[in-house]
Short mmCIF file of C-alpha atoms in Angstrom, two decimals:
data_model
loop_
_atom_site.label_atom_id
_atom_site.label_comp_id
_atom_site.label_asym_id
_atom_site.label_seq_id
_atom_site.Cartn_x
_atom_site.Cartn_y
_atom_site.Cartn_z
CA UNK A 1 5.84 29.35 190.03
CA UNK A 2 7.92 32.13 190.91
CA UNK A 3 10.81 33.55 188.85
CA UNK A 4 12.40 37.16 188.47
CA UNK A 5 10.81 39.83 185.98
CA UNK A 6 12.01 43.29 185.13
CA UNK A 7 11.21 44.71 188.31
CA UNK A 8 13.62 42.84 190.03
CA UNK A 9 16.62 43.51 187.19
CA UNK A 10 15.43 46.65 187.50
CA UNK A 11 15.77 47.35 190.65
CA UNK A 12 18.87 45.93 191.32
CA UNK A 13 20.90 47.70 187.99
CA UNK A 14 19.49 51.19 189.27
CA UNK A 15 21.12 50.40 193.18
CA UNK A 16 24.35 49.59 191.47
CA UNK A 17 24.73 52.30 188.88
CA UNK A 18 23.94 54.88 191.25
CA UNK A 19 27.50 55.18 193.20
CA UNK A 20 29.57 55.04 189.86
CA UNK A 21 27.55 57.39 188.57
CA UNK A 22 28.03 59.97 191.68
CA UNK A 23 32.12 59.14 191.57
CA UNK A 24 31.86 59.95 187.75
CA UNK A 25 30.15 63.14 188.81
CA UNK A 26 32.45 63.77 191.50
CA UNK A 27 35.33 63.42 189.11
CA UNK A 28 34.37 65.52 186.24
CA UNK A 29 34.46 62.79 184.11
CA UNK A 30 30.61 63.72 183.33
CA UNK A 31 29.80 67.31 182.94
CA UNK A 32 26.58 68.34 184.20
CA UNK A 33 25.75 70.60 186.59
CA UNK A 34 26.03 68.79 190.19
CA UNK A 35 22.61 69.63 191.30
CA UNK A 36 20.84 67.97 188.09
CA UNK A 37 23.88 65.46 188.83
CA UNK A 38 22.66 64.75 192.26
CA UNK A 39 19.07 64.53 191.48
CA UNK A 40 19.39 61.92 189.25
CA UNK A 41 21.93 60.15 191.79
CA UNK A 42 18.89 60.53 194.83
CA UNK A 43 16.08 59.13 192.12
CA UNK A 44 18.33 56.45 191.20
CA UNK A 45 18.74 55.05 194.77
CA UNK A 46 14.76 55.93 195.56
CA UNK A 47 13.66 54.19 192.38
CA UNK A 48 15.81 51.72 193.55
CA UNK A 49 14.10 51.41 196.50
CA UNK A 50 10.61 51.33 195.35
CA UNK A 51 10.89 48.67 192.44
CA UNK A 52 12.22 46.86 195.28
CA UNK A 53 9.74 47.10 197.44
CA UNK A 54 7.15 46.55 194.61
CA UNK A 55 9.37 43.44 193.82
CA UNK A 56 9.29 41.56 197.17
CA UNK A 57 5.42 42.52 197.73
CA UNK A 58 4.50 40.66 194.74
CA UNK A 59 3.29 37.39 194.92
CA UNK A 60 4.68 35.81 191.67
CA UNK A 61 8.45 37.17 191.99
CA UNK A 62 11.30 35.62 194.09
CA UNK A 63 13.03 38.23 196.54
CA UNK A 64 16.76 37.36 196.33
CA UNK A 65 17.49 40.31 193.84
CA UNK A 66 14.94 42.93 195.64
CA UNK A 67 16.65 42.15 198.75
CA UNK A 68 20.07 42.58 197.54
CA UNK A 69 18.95 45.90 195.59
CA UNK A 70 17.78 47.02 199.15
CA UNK A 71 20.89 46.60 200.76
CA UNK A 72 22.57 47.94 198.19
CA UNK A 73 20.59 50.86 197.65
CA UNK A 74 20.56 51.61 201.28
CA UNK A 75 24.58 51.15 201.35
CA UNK A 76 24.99 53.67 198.21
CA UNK A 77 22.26 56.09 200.34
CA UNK A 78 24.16 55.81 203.68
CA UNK A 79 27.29 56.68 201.81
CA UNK A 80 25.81 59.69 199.54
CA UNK A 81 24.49 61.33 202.39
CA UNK A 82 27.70 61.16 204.48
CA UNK A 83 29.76 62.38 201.13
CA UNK A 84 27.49 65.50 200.72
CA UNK A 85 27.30 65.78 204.68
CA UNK A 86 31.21 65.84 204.77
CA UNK A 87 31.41 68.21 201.90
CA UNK A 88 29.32 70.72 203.73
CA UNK A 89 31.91 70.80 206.99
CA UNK A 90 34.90 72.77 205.28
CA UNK A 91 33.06 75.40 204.40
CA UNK A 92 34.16 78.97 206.28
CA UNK A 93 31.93 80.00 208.74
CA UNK A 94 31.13 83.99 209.09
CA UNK A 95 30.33 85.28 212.72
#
């Protein structure tokens, strides 16, 4: 019989905490320095990723959470890259 186990919870609270996390960062509302800040953003969405992955390979678990953790994992990844990407483009350039 298959059912959900921690994996699956798991996988699916670390896709969703990962973007409030980045606007709390972004926000100064937590006060870390912004590269430990947006390492543990990246191993949030990877970790993510990999219980998910872990989640739908196994024979025992039902897939509805791991595939809603991937797509929102690879929604908060798409969007993390493009905010650091976009932060990058103001900068002055020196010839």
């Amino acid at each position: 019989m298959k059912n959900f186990s921690w994996i699956s919870y798991w996988s699916l609270l670390l896709s969703i905490f990962s973007m409030p996390f980045f606007f709390a960062l972004i926000y100064g509302l937590i006060r870390i320095h912004p590269d430990f800040g947006f390492f543990l953003v990246s191993l949030s969405i990877i970790l993510s990723l990999i219980f998910s992955f872990i989640a739908i390979f196994k024979d025992t678990e039902k897939n509805s959470i791991a595939i809603l953790a991937i797509i929102i994992a690879f929604g908060s990844g798409a969007f993390f890259v493009f905010a650091l990407l976009m932060s990058q483009m103001s900068g002055p350039t020196e010839f």
